[in-house]
């Protein structure tokens, strides 16, 4: 796995963060070192998805990146469920294709290059996963996207939504972010790398508070929404239609 050193070099100018070639090349290392309990979140999504997935329907992973989640879910979800991975980055999807091939992924599946800002063609779904992806969709388009997802999910199907979230109060929010940066430092990122990445993500990653996400889900077709994971400013939500 190539090491994420995207923000290490002091002479590099701080670009706006994107999911192109350079990011895709180091993405798996970036996520393992930047997302607390990344593997446990994947495992939990797998066990929840296994209970909601229905034979003959589809499971969608929106913002599937390099296919890590599809591989985790494949171990746990019944084989009669077809998988659809969606991402706007062709470079991420190339890596996903390669990883699925290398790991002998044999379940019926499609990988679609689509921008979720334009809506999403979800149909005949029992499970939809969005792991750290809705936060990159322009807020203007989030209601339409969630409504489209809800429309394509069968009754009692679910959406697993994992997001960075803002805290309720600015004091707690600051503390949670401080603890998160400490986590990144423990995983080998320097203060400079952390600061540069934060700047690059400004206006690209737009987090909501948990309550805002919950309201977004409930007003667009989901009946219930529970937190299944929380670590400071990271939140996993299970919404059921
Ligand atoms: C943080 S990554 C997701 C990580 C991945 N779900 C996982 O579990 O490893 C966000 C992904 O969403 C994709 N993405 C961001 N905005 C998007 C959009 N508007 N439409 C489609 N994909 C988008 C990016 O290309 C990137 O691969």
PDB file of C-alpha atoms and ligand atoms in Angstrom:
ATOM      1  CA  UNK A   1       0.000   0.000   0.000  1.00  0.00           C
ATOM      2  CA  UNK A   2       1.502   3.411  -0.947  1.00  0.00           C
ATOM      3  CA  UNK A   3       1.973   5.821   1.950  1.00  0.00           C
ATOM      4  CA  UNK A   4      -0.076   9.011   2.062  1.00  0.00           C
ATOM      5  CA  UNK A   5       2.440  11.876   1.920  1.00  0.00           C
ATOM      6  CA  UNK A   6       0.236  14.230  -0.115  1.00  0.00           C
ATOM      7  CA  UNK A   7       0.525  17.087   2.362  1.00  0.00           C
ATOM      8  CA  UNK A   8       4.036  16.403   3.630  1.00  0.00           C
ATOM      9  CA  UNK A   9       6.134  18.555   1.357  1.00  0.00           C
ATOM     10  CA  UNK A  10       6.466  22.192   2.497  1.00  0.00           C
ATOM     11  CA  UNK A  11       7.046  23.532  -1.025  1.00  0.00           C
ATOM     12  CA  UNK A  12       3.856  21.990  -2.420  1.00  0.00           C
ATOM     13  CA  UNK A  13       1.217  24.647  -2.792  1.00  0.00           C
ATOM     14  CA  UNK A  14      -2.008  23.880  -1.028  1.00  0.00           C
ATOM     15  CA  UNK A  15      -4.431  22.787  -3.646  1.00  0.00           C
ATOM     16  CA  UNK A  16      -8.107  22.176  -3.173  1.00  0.00           C
ATOM     17  CA  UNK A  17      -8.555  18.564  -2.114  1.00  0.00           C
ATOM     18  CA  UNK A  18      -9.770  16.250  -4.859  1.00  0.00           C
ATOM     19  CA  UNK A  19     -10.133  12.521  -5.533  1.00  0.00           C
ATOM     20  CA  UNK A  20      -7.931  12.330  -8.628  1.00  0.00           C
ATOM     21  CA  UNK A  21      -4.871  10.281  -9.495  1.00  0.00           C
ATOM     22  CA  UNK A  22      -2.586  11.379  -6.643  1.00  0.00           C
ATOM     23  CA  UNK A  23      -5.193  10.854  -3.943  1.00  0.00           C
ATOM     24  CA  UNK A  24      -6.379   7.535  -5.393  1.00  0.00           C
ATOM     25  CA  UNK A  25      -2.806   6.192  -5.337  1.00  0.00           C
ATOM     26  CA  UNK A  26      -2.472   6.611  -1.539  1.00  0.00           C
ATOM     27  CA  UNK A  27      -6.145   6.484  -0.595  1.00  0.00           C
ATOM     28  CA  UNK A  28      -6.258   3.190   1.313  1.00  0.00           C
ATOM     29  CA  UNK A  29      -3.378   4.267   3.559  1.00  0.00           C
ATOM     30  CA  UNK A  30      -4.996   7.698   4.013  1.00  0.00           C
ATOM     31  CA  UNK A  31      -8.279   6.205   5.213  1.00  0.00           C
ATOM     32  CA  UNK A  32      -6.684   3.675   7.546  1.00  0.00           C
ATOM     33  CA  UNK A  33      -4.648   6.435   9.210  1.00  0.00           C
ATOM     34  CA  UNK A  34      -7.305   9.162   9.091  1.00  0.00           C
ATOM     35  CA  UNK A  35     -10.573   7.432  10.017  1.00  0.00           C
ATOM     36  CA  UNK A  36     -10.888   6.218  13.602  1.00  0.00           C
ATOM     37  CA  UNK A  37     -12.077   2.596  13.823  1.00  0.00           C
ATOM     38  CA  UNK A  38     -12.220   2.400  10.017  1.00  0.00           C
ATOM     39  CA  UNK A  39     -12.107  -1.419   9.971  1.00  0.00           C
ATOM     40  CA  UNK A  40     -14.666  -1.705  12.777  1.00  0.00           C
ATOM     41  CA  UNK A  41     -17.031   0.664  10.950  1.00  0.00           C
ATOM     42  CA  UNK A  42     -16.715  -1.529   7.847  1.00  0.00           C
ATOM     43  CA  UNK A  43     -17.370  -4.668   9.902  1.00  0.00           C
ATOM     44  CA  UNK A  44     -20.411  -3.098  11.581  1.00  0.00           C
ATOM     45  CA  UNK A  45     -21.824  -1.968   8.222  1.00  0.00           C
ATOM     46  CA  UNK A  46     -21.307  -5.529   7.000  1.00  0.00           C
ATOM     47  CA  UNK A  47     -23.251  -7.104   9.831  1.00  0.00           C
ATOM     48  CA  UNK A  48     -26.068  -4.573   9.587  1.00  0.00           C
ATOM     49  CA  UNK A  49     -26.199  -4.872   5.776  1.00  0.00           C
ATOM     50  CA  UNK A  50     -26.347  -8.669   6.094  1.00  0.00           C
ATOM     51  CA  UNK A  51     -29.574  -8.349   8.094  1.00  0.00           C
ATOM     52  CA  UNK A  52     -31.232  -5.835   5.753  1.00  0.00           C
ATOM     53  CA  UNK A  53     -30.104  -7.236   2.404  1.00  0.00           C
ATOM     54  CA  UNK A  54     -32.754  -9.227   0.543  1.00  0.00           C
ATOM     55  CA  UNK A  55     -32.034 -11.826  -2.141  1.00  0.00           C
ATOM     56  CA  UNK A  56     -32.852 -10.570  -5.639  1.00  0.00           C
ATOM     57  CA  UNK A  57     -32.297  -6.898  -4.722  1.00  0.00           C
ATOM     58  CA  UNK A  58     -29.274  -4.601  -4.990  1.00  0.00           C
ATOM     59  CA  UNK A  59     -26.829  -3.121  -2.509  1.00  0.00           C
ATOM     60  CA  UNK A  60     -25.351   0.258  -3.497  1.00  0.00           C
ATOM     61  CA  UNK A  61     -22.119   1.767  -2.208  1.00  0.00           C
ATOM     62  CA  UNK A  62     -22.251   5.475  -3.122  1.00  0.00           C
ATOM     63  CA  UNK A  63     -18.759   6.960  -3.082  1.00  0.00           C
ATOM     64  CA  UNK A  64     -17.200   3.505  -3.230  1.00  0.00           C
ATOM     65  CA  UNK A  65     -13.650   4.851  -3.887  1.00  0.00           C
ATOM     66  CA  UNK A  66     -11.217   1.940  -4.199  1.00  0.00           C
ATOM     67  CA  UNK A  67     -13.803  -0.741  -3.346  1.00  0.00           C
ATOM     68  CA  UNK A  68     -12.755  -1.420   0.273  1.00  0.00           C
ATOM     69  CA  UNK A  69     -16.343  -1.379   1.548  1.00  0.00           C
ATOM     70  CA  UNK A  70     -17.610  -3.564  -1.313  1.00  0.00           C
ATOM     71  CA  UNK A  71     -14.994  -6.159  -0.339  1.00  0.00           C
ATOM     72  CA  UNK A  72     -15.975  -6.052   3.341  1.00  0.00           C
ATOM     73  CA  UNK A  73     -19.674  -6.324   2.520  1.00  0.00           C
ATOM     74  CA  UNK A  74     -19.029  -9.185   0.128  1.00  0.00           C
ATOM     75  CA  UNK A  75     -17.787 -11.331   3.030  1.00  0.00           C
ATOM     76  CA  UNK A  76     -20.975 -10.819   5.031  1.00  0.00           C
ATOM     77  CA  UNK A  77     -23.935 -10.262   2.680  1.00  0.00           C
ATOM     78  CA  UNK A  78     -25.875 -13.125   1.024  1.00  0.00           C
ATOM     79  CA  UNK A  79     -24.530 -13.926  -2.462  1.00  0.00           C
ATOM     80  CA  UNK A  80     -27.923 -13.396  -4.163  1.00  0.00           C
ATOM     81  CA  UNK A  81     -27.614  -9.623  -3.670  1.00  0.00           C
ATOM     82  CA  UNK A  82     -25.995  -7.733  -6.568  1.00  0.00           C
ATOM     83  CA  UNK A  83     -23.610  -4.904  -5.698  1.00  0.00           C
ATOM     84  CA  UNK A  84     -23.401  -1.494  -7.373  1.00  0.00           C
ATOM     85  CA  UNK A  85     -20.482   0.824  -6.621  1.00  0.00           C
ATOM     86  CA  UNK A  86     -20.779   4.484  -7.642  1.00  0.00           C
ATOM     87  CA  UNK A  87     -18.069   7.140  -7.657  1.00  0.00           C
ATOM     88  CA  UNK A  88     -17.356  10.337  -9.599  1.00  0.00           C
ATOM     89  CA  UNK A  89     -13.615   9.626  -9.781  1.00  0.00           C
ATOM     90  CA  UNK A  90     -12.507   7.392 -12.692  1.00  0.00           C
ATOM     91  CA  UNK A  91      -9.116   6.956 -10.970  1.00  0.00           C
ATOM     92  CA  UNK A  92     -10.778   5.604  -7.813  1.00  0.00           C
ATOM     93  CA  UNK A  93     -12.918   3.261  -9.897  1.00  0.00           C
ATOM     94  CA  UNK A  94      -9.848   1.966 -11.793  1.00  0.00           C
ATOM     95  CA  UNK A  95      -8.320   1.033  -8.439  1.00  0.00           C
ATOM     96  CA  UNK A  96     -11.592  -0.530  -7.294  1.00  0.00           C
ATOM     97  CA  UNK A  97     -11.759  -2.642 -10.465  1.00  0.00           C
ATOM     98  CA  UNK A  98      -8.185  -3.802  -9.959  1.00  0.00           C
ATOM     99  CA  UNK A  99      -8.707  -4.597  -6.253  1.00  0.00           C
ATOM    100  CA  UNK A 100     -11.920  -6.555  -6.887  1.00  0.00           C
ATOM    101  CA  UNK A 101     -10.180  -8.519  -9.633  1.00  0.00           C
ATOM    102  CA  UNK A 102      -7.143  -9.267  -7.465  1.00  0.00           C
ATOM    103  CA  UNK A 103      -9.326 -10.449  -4.553  1.00  0.00           C
ATOM    104  CA  UNK A 104     -11.393 -12.739  -6.804  1.00  0.00           C
ATOM    105  CA  UNK A 105     -14.639 -10.807  -6.269  1.00  0.00           C
ATOM    106  CA  UNK A 106     -17.173 -12.945  -8.120  1.00  0.00           C
ATOM    107  CA  UNK A 107     -20.606 -11.653  -7.116  1.00  0.00           C
ATOM    108  CA  UNK A 108     -22.669  -9.869  -9.844  1.00  0.00           C
ATOM    109  CA  UNK A 109     -21.694  -6.220  -9.699  1.00  0.00           C
ATOM    110  CA  UNK A 110     -21.362  -2.932 -11.570  1.00  0.00           C
ATOM    111  CA  UNK A 111     -19.075   0.038 -10.992  1.00  0.00           C
ATOM    112  CA  UNK A 112     -20.611   3.291 -12.253  1.00  0.00           C
ATOM    113  CA  UNK A 113     -18.847   6.595 -12.777  1.00  0.00           C
ATOM    114  CA  UNK A 114     -21.502   9.164 -11.786  1.00  0.00           C
ATOM    115  CA  UNK A 115     -21.666  12.464  -9.965  1.00  0.00           C
ATOM    116  CA  UNK A 116     -24.062  12.249  -7.028  1.00  0.00           C
ATOM    117  CA  UNK A 117     -24.710  15.995  -7.388  1.00  0.00           C
ATOM    118  CA  UNK A 118     -26.759  15.037 -10.467  1.00  0.00           C
ATOM    119  CA  UNK A 119     -28.891  12.544  -8.513  1.00  0.00           C
ATOM    120  CA  UNK A 120     -28.533   8.793  -8.425  1.00  0.00           C
ATOM    121  CA  UNK A 121     -30.218   5.931 -10.252  1.00  0.00           C
ATOM    122  CA  UNK A 122     -30.951   3.743  -7.181  1.00  0.00           C
ATOM    123  CA  UNK A 123     -33.552   1.047  -7.905  1.00  0.00           C
ATOM    124  CA  UNK A 124     -34.554  -2.288  -6.391  1.00  0.00           C
ATOM    125  CA  UNK A 125     -32.278  -1.649  -3.403  1.00  0.00           C
ATOM    126  CA  UNK A 126     -32.464  -3.204   0.049  1.00  0.00           C
ATOM    127  CA  UNK A 127     -29.272  -1.529   1.323  1.00  0.00           C
ATOM    128  CA  UNK A 128     -27.488   1.692   0.400  1.00  0.00           C
ATOM    129  CA  UNK A 129     -24.144   2.612   1.975  1.00  0.00           C
ATOM    130  CA  UNK A 130     -22.566   6.080   2.008  1.00  0.00           C
ATOM    131  CA  UNK A 131     -19.352   5.969   3.990  1.00  0.00           C
ATOM    132  CA  UNK A 132     -17.881   9.476   4.361  1.00  0.00           C
ATOM    133  CA  UNK A 133     -19.308  10.614   1.037  1.00  0.00           C
ATOM    134  CA  UNK A 134     -22.447  12.734   1.631  1.00  0.00           C
ATOM    135  CA  UNK A 135     -20.190  15.348   3.253  1.00  0.00           C
ATOM    136  CA  UNK A 136     -18.634  15.940  -0.190  1.00  0.00           C
ATOM    137  CA  UNK A 137     -21.986  16.399  -1.957  1.00  0.00           C
ATOM    138  CA  UNK A 138     -22.965  20.082  -2.291  1.00  0.00           C
ATOM    139  CA  UNK A 139     -25.534  20.878   0.444  1.00  0.00           C
ATOM    140  CA  UNK A 140     -27.822  22.265  -2.262  1.00  0.00           C
ATOM    141  CA  UNK A 141     -28.170  18.752  -3.723  1.00  0.00           C
ATOM    142  CA  UNK A 142     -28.372  16.682  -0.529  1.00  0.00           C
ATOM    143  CA  UNK A 143     -32.188  16.678  -0.163  1.00  0.00           C
ATOM    144  CA  UNK A 144     -32.682  15.574  -3.764  1.00  0.00           C
ATOM    145  CA  UNK A 145     -30.046  12.867  -3.410  1.00  0.00           C
ATOM    146  CA  UNK A 146     -31.455  11.426  -0.171  1.00  0.00           C
ATOM    147  CA  UNK A 147     -35.009  11.533  -1.582  1.00  0.00           C
ATOM    148  CA  UNK A 148     -33.802   9.674  -4.697  1.00  0.00           C
ATOM    149  CA  UNK A 149     -32.083   7.047  -2.545  1.00  0.00           C
ATOM    150  CA  UNK A 150     -35.199   6.602  -0.388  1.00  0.00           C
ATOM    151  CA  UNK A 151     -37.345   6.204  -3.504  1.00  0.00           C
ATOM    152  CA  UNK A 152     -35.132   3.410  -4.811  1.00  0.00           C
ATOM    153  CA  UNK A 153     -35.092   1.454  -1.527  1.00  0.00           C
ATOM    154  CA  UNK A 154     -37.777  -1.115  -0.703  1.00  0.00           C
ATOM    155  CA  UNK A 155     -39.895  -0.716   2.441  1.00  0.00           C
ATOM    156  CA  UNK A 156     -37.794  -1.746   5.460  1.00  0.00           C
ATOM    157  CA  UNK A 157     -34.589  -1.345   3.484  1.00  0.00           C
ATOM    158  CA  UNK A 158     -31.829   0.821   4.958  1.00  0.00           C
ATOM    159  CA  UNK A 159     -29.289   3.549   4.334  1.00  0.00           C
ATOM    160  CA  UNK A 160     -26.009   3.320   6.250  1.00  0.00           C
ATOM    161  CA  UNK A 161     -24.604   6.832   6.415  1.00  0.00           C
ATOM    162  CA  UNK A 162     -21.226   7.587   7.978  1.00  0.00           C
ATOM    163  CA  UNK A 163     -20.184  11.226   8.188  1.00  0.00           C
ATOM    164  CA  UNK A 164     -17.872  13.613   9.923  1.00  0.00           C
ATOM    165  CA  UNK A 165     -20.239  15.735  11.998  1.00  0.00           C
ATOM    166  CA  UNK A 166     -20.151  19.062  13.790  1.00  0.00           C
ATOM    167  CA  UNK A 167     -20.672  19.082  17.562  1.00  0.00           C
ATOM    168  CA  UNK A 168     -23.662  20.811  19.167  1.00  0.00           C
ATOM    169  CA  UNK A 169     -21.578  23.495  20.856  1.00  0.00           C
ATOM    170  CA  UNK A 170     -18.536  25.233  19.455  1.00  0.00           C
ATOM    171  CA  UNK A 171     -16.508  24.406  22.595  1.00  0.00           C
ATOM    172  CA  UNK A 172     -17.140  20.669  22.303  1.00  0.00           C
ATOM    173  CA  UNK A 173     -16.637  20.861  18.572  1.00  0.00           C
ATOM    174  CA  UNK A 174     -13.178  22.375  19.065  1.00  0.00           C
ATOM    175  CA  UNK A 175     -12.285  19.718  21.643  1.00  0.00           C
ATOM    176  CA  UNK A 176     -13.453  16.863  19.402  1.00  0.00           C
ATOM    177  CA  UNK A 177     -11.411  18.216  16.502  1.00  0.00           C
ATOM    178  CA  UNK A 178      -8.378  18.522  18.796  1.00  0.00           C
ATOM    179  CA  UNK A 179      -8.766  14.855  19.830  1.00  0.00           C
ATOM    180  CA  UNK A 180      -9.123  13.917  16.161  1.00  0.00           C
ATOM    181  CA  UNK A 181      -5.864  15.693  15.243  1.00  0.00           C
ATOM    182  CA  UNK A 182      -4.164  13.900  18.165  1.00  0.00           C
ATOM    183  CA  UNK A 183      -5.396  10.631  16.636  1.00  0.00           C
ATOM    184  CA  UNK A 184      -3.870  11.615  13.287  1.00  0.00           C
ATOM    185  CA  UNK A 185      -0.573  12.506  14.955  1.00  0.00           C
ATOM    186  CA  UNK A 186      -0.508   9.097  16.666  1.00  0.00           C
ATOM    187  CA  UNK A 187      -0.900   7.642  13.175  1.00  0.00           C
ATOM    188  CA  UNK A 188       2.186   9.421  11.868  1.00  0.00           C
ATOM    189  CA  UNK A 189       0.856  12.671  10.366  1.00  0.00           C
ATOM    190  CA  UNK A 190       2.786  15.844  11.261  1.00  0.00           C
ATOM    191  CA  UNK A 191       1.101  19.038  12.485  1.00  0.00           C
ATOM    192  CA  UNK A 192       1.987  20.599   9.124  1.00  0.00           C
ATOM    193  CA  UNK A 193       0.385  17.778   7.124  1.00  0.00           C
ATOM    194  CA  UNK A 194      -2.737  17.980   9.276  1.00  0.00           C
ATOM    195  CA  UNK A 195      -2.968  21.762   8.859  1.00  0.00           C
ATOM    196  CA  UNK A 196      -2.443  21.617   5.081  1.00  0.00           C
ATOM    197  CA  UNK A 197      -5.055  18.923   4.607  1.00  0.00           C
ATOM    198  CA  UNK A 198      -7.528  20.846   6.737  1.00  0.00           C
ATOM    199  CA  UNK A 199      -7.010  23.893   4.526  1.00  0.00           C
ATOM    200  CA  UNK A 200      -7.366  21.835   1.328  1.00  0.00           C
ATOM    201  CA  UNK A 201     -10.657  20.382   2.592  1.00  0.00           C
ATOM    202  CA  UNK A 202     -12.126  23.795   3.425  1.00  0.00           C
ATOM    203  CA  UNK A 203     -15.373  24.248   1.447  1.00  0.00           C
ATOM    204  CA  UNK A 204     -14.931  20.767  -0.069  1.00  0.00           C
ATOM    205  CA  UNK A 205     -15.920  18.662   2.949  1.00  0.00           C
ATOM    206  CA  UNK A 206     -19.013  20.299   4.453  1.00  0.00           C
ATOM    207  CA  UNK A 207     -20.180  18.488   7.606  1.00  0.00           C
ATOM    208  CA  UNK A 208     -23.615  18.780   9.177  1.00  0.00           C
ATOM    209  CA  UNK A 209     -24.529  18.277  12.822  1.00  0.00           C
ATOM    210  CA  UNK A 210     -25.988  14.838  13.639  1.00  0.00           C
ATOM    211  CA  UNK A 211     -29.440  16.423  14.063  1.00  0.00           C
ATOM    212  CA  UNK A 212     -29.222  18.084  10.634  1.00  0.00           C
ATOM    213  CA  UNK A 213     -28.395  14.745   9.020  1.00  0.00           C
ATOM    214  CA  UNK A 214     -31.208  13.065  10.948  1.00  0.00           C
ATOM    215  CA  UNK A 215     -33.726  15.687   9.799  1.00  0.00           C
ATOM    216  CA  UNK A 216     -32.456  15.401   6.226  1.00  0.00           C
ATOM    217  CA  UNK A 217     -33.110  11.649   6.324  1.00  0.00           C
ATOM    218  CA  UNK A 218     -36.518  11.859   8.018  1.00  0.00           C
ATOM    219  CA  UNK A 219     -37.923  14.565   5.722  1.00  0.00           C
ATOM    220  CA  UNK A 220     -36.852  12.675   2.610  1.00  0.00           C
ATOM    221  CA  UNK A 221     -38.492   9.290   3.045  1.00  0.00           C
ATOM    222  CA  UNK A 222     -36.853   7.449   5.951  1.00  0.00           C
ATOM    223  CA  UNK A 223     -38.973   6.404   8.972  1.00  0.00           C
ATOM    224  CA  UNK A 224     -36.244   6.113  11.602  1.00  0.00           C
ATOM    225  CA  UNK A 225     -32.634   7.063  12.122  1.00  0.00           C
ATOM    226  CA  UNK A 226     -30.360   5.703  14.879  1.00  0.00           C
ATOM    227  CA  UNK A 227     -26.681   6.258  15.552  1.00  0.00           C
ATOM    228  CA  UNK A 228     -24.789   2.974  15.293  1.00  0.00           C
ATOM    229  CA  UNK A 229     -21.316   4.472  15.717  1.00  0.00           C
ATOM    230  CA  UNK A 230     -19.878   7.568  17.346  1.00  0.00           C
ATOM    231  CA  UNK A 231     -16.293   8.632  17.944  1.00  0.00           C
ATOM    232  CA  UNK A 232     -16.029  12.371  18.684  1.00  0.00           C
ATOM    233  CA  UNK A 233     -16.762  14.004  15.318  1.00  0.00           C
ATOM    234  CA  UNK A 234     -17.396  10.773  13.393  1.00  0.00           C
ATOM    235  CA  UNK A 235     -20.918   9.410  13.293  1.00  0.00           C
ATOM    236  CA  UNK A 236     -22.519   6.308  11.743  1.00  0.00           C
ATOM    237  CA  UNK A 237     -26.268   6.484  11.151  1.00  0.00           C
ATOM    238  CA  UNK A 238     -28.692   3.724  10.265  1.00  0.00           C
ATOM    239  CA  UNK A 239     -31.839   5.030   8.548  1.00  0.00           C
ATOM    240  CA  UNK A 240     -34.692   2.651   7.766  1.00  0.00           C
ATOM    241  CA  UNK A 241     -37.402   3.276   5.181  1.00  0.00           C
TER     242      UNK A 241
HETATM  243  C1  LIG B   1     -13.957   9.720   1.652  1.00  0.00           C
HETATM  244  S1  LIG B   1     -14.208   8.912   0.161  1.00  0.00           S
HETATM  245  C2  LIG B   1     -15.256   7.543   0.576  1.00  0.00           C
HETATM  246  C3  LIG B   1     -14.581   6.388   1.223  1.00  0.00           C
HETATM  247  C4  LIG B   1     -15.196   5.047   0.919  1.00  0.00           C
HETATM  248  N1  LIG B   1     -16.641   5.083   0.967  1.00  0.00           N
HETATM  249  C5  LIG B   1     -14.680   3.978   1.865  1.00  0.00           C
HETATM  250  O1  LIG B   1     -15.432   3.481   2.684  1.00  0.00           O
HETATM  251  O2  LIG B   1     -13.499   3.652   1.778  1.00  0.00           O
HETATM  252  C6  LIG B   1     -15.329   9.864  -0.760  1.00  0.00           C
HETATM  253  C7  LIG B   1     -15.563   9.313  -2.152  1.00  0.00           C
HETATM  254  O3  LIG B   1     -16.693   9.940  -2.684  1.00  0.00           O
HETATM  255  C8  LIG B   1     -16.447  10.306  -4.011  1.00  0.00           C
HETATM  256  N2  LIG B   1     -17.261  11.496  -4.266  1.00  0.00           N
HETATM  257  C9  LIG B   1     -17.148  12.716  -3.705  1.00  0.00           C
HETATM  258  N3  LIG B   1     -18.100  13.544  -4.178  1.00  0.00           N
HETATM  259  C10 LIG B   1     -18.823  12.811  -5.070  1.00  0.00           C
HETATM  260  C11 LIG B   1     -19.934  13.093  -5.912  1.00  0.00           C
HETATM  261  N4  LIG B   1     -20.502  14.301  -5.925  1.00  0.00           N
HETATM  262  N5  LIG B   1     -20.401  12.107  -6.686  1.00  0.00           N
HETATM  263  C12 LIG B   1     -19.852  10.860  -6.678  1.00  0.00           C
HETATM  264  N6  LIG B   1     -18.796  10.539  -5.908  1.00  0.00           N
HETATM  265  C13 LIG B   1     -18.288  11.507  -5.122  1.00  0.00           C
HETATM  266  C14 LIG B   1     -14.957  10.593  -4.092  1.00  0.00           C
HETATM  267  O4  LIG B   1     -14.465  10.435  -5.413  1.00  0.00           O
HETATM  268  C15 LIG B   1     -14.405   9.577  -3.107  1.00  0.00           C
HETATM  269  O5  LIG B   1     -14.011   8.391  -3.747  1.00  0.00           O
END
